[in-house]
PDB file of C-alpha atoms in Angstrom:
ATOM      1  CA  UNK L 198     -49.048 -16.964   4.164  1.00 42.00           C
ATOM      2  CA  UNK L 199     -51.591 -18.975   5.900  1.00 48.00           C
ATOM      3  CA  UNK L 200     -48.543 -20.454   8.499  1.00 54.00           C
ATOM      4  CA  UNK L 201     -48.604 -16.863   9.504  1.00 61.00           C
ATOM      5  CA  UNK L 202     -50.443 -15.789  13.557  1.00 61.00           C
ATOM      6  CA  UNK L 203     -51.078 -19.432  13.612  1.00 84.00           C
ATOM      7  CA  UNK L 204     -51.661 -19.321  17.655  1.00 89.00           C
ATOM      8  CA  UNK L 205     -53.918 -16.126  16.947  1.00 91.00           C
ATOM      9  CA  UNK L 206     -55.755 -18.339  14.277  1.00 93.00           C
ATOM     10  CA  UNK L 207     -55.549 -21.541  16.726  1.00 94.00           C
ATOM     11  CA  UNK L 208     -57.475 -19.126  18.989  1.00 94.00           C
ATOM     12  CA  UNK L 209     -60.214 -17.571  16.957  1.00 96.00           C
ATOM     13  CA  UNK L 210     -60.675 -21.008  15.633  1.00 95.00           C
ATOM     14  CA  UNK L 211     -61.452 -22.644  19.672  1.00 95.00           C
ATOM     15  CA  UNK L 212     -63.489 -19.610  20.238  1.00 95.00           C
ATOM     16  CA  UNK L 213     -65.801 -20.257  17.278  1.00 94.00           C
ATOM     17  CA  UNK L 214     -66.536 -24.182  18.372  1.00 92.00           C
ATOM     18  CA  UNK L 215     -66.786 -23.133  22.226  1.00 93.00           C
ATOM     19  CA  UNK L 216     -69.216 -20.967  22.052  1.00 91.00           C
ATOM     20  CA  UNK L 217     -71.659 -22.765  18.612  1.00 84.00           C
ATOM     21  CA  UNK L 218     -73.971 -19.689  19.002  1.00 85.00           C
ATOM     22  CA  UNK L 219     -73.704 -18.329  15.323  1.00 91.00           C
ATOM     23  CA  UNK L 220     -71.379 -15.774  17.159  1.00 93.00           C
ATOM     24  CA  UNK L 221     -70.362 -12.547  15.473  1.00 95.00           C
ATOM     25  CA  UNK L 222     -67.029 -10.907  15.383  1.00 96.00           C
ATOM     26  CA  UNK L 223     -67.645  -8.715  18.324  1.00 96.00           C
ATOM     27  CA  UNK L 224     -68.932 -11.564  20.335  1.00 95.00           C
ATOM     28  CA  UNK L 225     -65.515 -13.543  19.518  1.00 96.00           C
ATOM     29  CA  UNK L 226     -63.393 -11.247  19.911  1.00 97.00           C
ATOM     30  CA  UNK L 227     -65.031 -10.541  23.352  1.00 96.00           C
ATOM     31  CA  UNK L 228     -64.696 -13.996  24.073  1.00 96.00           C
ATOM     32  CA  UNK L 229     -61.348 -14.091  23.409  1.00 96.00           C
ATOM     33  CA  UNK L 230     -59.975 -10.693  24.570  1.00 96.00           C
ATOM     34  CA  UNK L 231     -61.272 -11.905  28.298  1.00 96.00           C
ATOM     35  CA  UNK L 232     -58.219 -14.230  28.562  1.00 95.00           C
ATOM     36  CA  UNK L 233     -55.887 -12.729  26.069  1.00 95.00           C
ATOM     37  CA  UNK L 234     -55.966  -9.031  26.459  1.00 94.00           C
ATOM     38  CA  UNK L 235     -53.188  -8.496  24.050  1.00 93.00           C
ATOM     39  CA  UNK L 236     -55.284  -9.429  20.871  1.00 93.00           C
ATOM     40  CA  UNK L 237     -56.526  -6.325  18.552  1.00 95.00           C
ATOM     41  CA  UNK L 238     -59.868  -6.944  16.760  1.00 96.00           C
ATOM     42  CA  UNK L 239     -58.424  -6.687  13.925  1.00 96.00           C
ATOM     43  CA  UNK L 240     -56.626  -9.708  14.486  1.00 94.00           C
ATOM     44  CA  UNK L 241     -59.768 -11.393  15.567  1.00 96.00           C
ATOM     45  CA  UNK L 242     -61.595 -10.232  12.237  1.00 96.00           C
ATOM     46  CA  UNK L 243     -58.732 -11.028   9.290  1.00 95.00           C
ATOM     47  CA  UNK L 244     -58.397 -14.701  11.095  1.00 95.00           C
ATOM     48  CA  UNK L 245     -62.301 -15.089  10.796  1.00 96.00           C
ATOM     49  CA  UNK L 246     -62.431 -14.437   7.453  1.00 95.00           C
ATOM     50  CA  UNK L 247     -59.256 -16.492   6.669  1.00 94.00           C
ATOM     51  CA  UNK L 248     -60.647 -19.016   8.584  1.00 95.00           C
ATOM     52  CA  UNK L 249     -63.941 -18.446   6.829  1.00 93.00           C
ATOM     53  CA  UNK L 250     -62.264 -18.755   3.056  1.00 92.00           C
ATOM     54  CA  UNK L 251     -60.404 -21.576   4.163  1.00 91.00           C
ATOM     55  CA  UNK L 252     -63.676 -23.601   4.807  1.00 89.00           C
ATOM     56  CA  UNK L 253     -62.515 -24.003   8.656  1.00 92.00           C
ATOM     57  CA  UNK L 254     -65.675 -22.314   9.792  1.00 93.00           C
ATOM     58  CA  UNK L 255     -68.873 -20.738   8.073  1.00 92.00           C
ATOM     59  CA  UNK L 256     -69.280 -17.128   7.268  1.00 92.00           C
ATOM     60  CA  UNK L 257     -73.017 -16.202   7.306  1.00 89.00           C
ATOM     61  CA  UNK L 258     -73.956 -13.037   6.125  1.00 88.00           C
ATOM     62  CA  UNK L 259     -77.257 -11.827   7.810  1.00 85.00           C
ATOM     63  CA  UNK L 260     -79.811  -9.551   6.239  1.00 81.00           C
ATOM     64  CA  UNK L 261     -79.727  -6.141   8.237  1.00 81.00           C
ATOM     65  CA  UNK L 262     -77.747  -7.711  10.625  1.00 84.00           C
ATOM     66  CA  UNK L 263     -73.863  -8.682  11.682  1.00 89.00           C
ATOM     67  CA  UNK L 264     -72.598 -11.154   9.826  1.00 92.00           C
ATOM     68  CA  UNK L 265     -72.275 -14.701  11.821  1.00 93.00           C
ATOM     69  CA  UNK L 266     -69.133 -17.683  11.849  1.00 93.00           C
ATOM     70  CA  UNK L 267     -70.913 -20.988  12.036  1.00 92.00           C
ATOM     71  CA  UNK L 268     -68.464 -23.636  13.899  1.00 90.00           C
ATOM     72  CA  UNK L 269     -70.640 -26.031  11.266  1.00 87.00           C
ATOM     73  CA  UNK L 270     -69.576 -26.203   7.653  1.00 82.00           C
ATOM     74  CA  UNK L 271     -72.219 -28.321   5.600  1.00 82.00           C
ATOM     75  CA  UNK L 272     -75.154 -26.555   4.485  1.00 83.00           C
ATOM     76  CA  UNK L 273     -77.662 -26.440   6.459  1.00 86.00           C
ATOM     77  CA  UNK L 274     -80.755 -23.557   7.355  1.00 88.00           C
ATOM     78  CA  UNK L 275     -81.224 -21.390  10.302  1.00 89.00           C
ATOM     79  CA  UNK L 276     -83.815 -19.229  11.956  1.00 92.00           C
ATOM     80  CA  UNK L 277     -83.330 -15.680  12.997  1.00 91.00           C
ATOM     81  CA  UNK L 278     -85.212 -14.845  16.358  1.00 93.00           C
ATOM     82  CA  UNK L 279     -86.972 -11.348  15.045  1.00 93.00           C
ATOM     83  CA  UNK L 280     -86.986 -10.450  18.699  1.00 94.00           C
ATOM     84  CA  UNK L 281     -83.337 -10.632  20.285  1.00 92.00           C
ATOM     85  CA  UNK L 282     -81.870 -11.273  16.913  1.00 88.00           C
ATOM     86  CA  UNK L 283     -79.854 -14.707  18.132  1.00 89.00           C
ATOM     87  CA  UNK L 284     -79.321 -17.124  14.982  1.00 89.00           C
ATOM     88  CA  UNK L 285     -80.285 -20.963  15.629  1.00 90.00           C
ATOM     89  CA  UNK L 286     -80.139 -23.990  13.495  1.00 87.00           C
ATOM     90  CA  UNK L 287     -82.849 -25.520  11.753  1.00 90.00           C
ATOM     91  CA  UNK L 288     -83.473 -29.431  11.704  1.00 88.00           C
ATOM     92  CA  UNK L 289     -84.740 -29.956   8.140  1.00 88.00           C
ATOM     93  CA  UNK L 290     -83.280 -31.937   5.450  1.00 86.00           C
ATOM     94  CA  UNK L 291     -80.848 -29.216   3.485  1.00 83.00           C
ATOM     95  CA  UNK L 292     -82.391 -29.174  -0.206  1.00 84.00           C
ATOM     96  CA  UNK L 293     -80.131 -29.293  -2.965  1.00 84.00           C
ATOM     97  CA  UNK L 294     -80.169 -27.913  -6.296  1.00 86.00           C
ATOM     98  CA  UNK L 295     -82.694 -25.343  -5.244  1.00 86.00           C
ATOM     99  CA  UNK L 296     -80.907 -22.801  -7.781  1.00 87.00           C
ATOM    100  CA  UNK L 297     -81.945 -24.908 -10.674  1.00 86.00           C
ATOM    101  CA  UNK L 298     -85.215 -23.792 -10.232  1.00 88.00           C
ATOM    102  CA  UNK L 299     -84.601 -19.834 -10.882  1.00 89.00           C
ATOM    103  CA  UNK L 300     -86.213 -19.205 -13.834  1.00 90.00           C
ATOM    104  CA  UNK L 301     -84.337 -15.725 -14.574  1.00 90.00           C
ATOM    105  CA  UNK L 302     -80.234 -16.445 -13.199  1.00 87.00           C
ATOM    106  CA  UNK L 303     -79.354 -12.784 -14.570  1.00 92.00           C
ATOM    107  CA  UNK L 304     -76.463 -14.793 -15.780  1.00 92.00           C
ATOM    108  CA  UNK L 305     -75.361 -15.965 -12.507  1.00 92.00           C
ATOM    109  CA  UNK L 306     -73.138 -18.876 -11.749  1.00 91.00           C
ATOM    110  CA  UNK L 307     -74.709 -19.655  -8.732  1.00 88.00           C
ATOM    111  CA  UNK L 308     -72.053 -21.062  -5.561  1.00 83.00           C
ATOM    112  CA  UNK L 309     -74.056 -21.699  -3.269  1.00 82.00           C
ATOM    113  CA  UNK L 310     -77.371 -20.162  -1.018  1.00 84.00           C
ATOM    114  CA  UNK L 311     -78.557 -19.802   3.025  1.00 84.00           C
ATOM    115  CA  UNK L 312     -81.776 -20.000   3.719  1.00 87.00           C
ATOM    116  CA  UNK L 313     -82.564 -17.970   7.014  1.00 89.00           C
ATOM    117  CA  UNK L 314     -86.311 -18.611   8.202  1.00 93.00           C
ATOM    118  CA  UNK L 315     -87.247 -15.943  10.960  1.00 93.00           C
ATOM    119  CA  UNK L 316     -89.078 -16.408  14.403  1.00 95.00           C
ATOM    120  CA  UNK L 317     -89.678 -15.800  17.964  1.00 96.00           C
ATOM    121  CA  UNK L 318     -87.196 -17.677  19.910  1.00 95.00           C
ATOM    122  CA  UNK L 319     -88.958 -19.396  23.145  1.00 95.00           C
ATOM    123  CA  UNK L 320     -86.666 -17.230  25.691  1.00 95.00           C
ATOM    124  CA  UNK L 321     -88.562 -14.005  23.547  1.00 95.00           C
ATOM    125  CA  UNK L 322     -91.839 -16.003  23.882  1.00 95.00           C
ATOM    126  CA  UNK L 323     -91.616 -16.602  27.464  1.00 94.00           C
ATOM    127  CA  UNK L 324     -90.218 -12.867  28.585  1.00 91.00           C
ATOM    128  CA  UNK L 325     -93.691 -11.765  26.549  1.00 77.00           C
ATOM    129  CA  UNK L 326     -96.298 -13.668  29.057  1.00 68.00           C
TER     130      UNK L 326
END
C-alpha cells in the first residue's frame, strides 16, 4: 500500500522540509495546491498522516489548536507564540525518561510526550510597541 500516490507523497513530503515552520495541513496543502492545482486536500491530509506514521515527518498535536507536521523527527520541545499562534523550536537539551517520574500512570504504557512551552514571539513583541 505505501508504493501507492508516491509522487503525491514525494510532494507533501518537499512541502513539509521547504517550508520548516511547524506547518499545518491547510498551510501545506496551500503550499502545494499553488503549483499543482489538481491535488484535493484530502490527498494532502491521508499523505501527512501516512507520512506522519511512517516516521518521515512529525505529527504534533497542539492544545486548542491545528495539529502541526514537524520536517524534524527526534524529540525535541517547542514554544507556542500565545499571540499569532506560530509554533517554534526550543534549544534545550530534550529530557528523557521524564514519564518515569508520574507517580499515578492510570495504567498507561507511556510512548512518548511533547512538551510545548508558550510565549510571545518577538514579531508579536515588536507589533505591540
Amino acid at each position: 500500500m505505501m508504493k501507492r500516490n508516491t509522487i503525491q507523497r514525494s510532494l507533501v513530503f518537499e512541502a513539509v522540509n521547504k517550508l520548516q515552520c511547524h506547518a499545518t495541513a491547510d498551510e501545506i496543502y496551500e503550499a502545494i495546491v499553488k503549483d499543482h492545482p489538481n491535488i484535493s486536500r484530502a490527498t494532502v491530509y491521508r499523505n501527512l498522516n501516512l507520512l506522519s506514521e511512517a516516521g518521515e515527518i512529525r505529527k504534533m498535536e497542539i492544545p486548542g489548536g491545528a495539529d502541526r507536521f514537524d520536517h524534524r523527527c527526534h524529540d525535541h520541545c517547542h514554544v507556542k507564540c500565545e499571540k499569532c499562534g506560530r509554533v517554534f523550536d526550543v534549544d534545550i537539551d530534550y529530557i528523557t525518561g521524564l514519564e518515569k517520574s508520574i507517580r499515578d500512570s492510570h495504567g498507561f504504557a507511556f510512548t512518548g510526550y511533547d512538551i510545548l512551552f508558550r510565549g510571545i514571539c518577538p514579531d508579536c513583541q515588536a507589533s505591540s510597541d
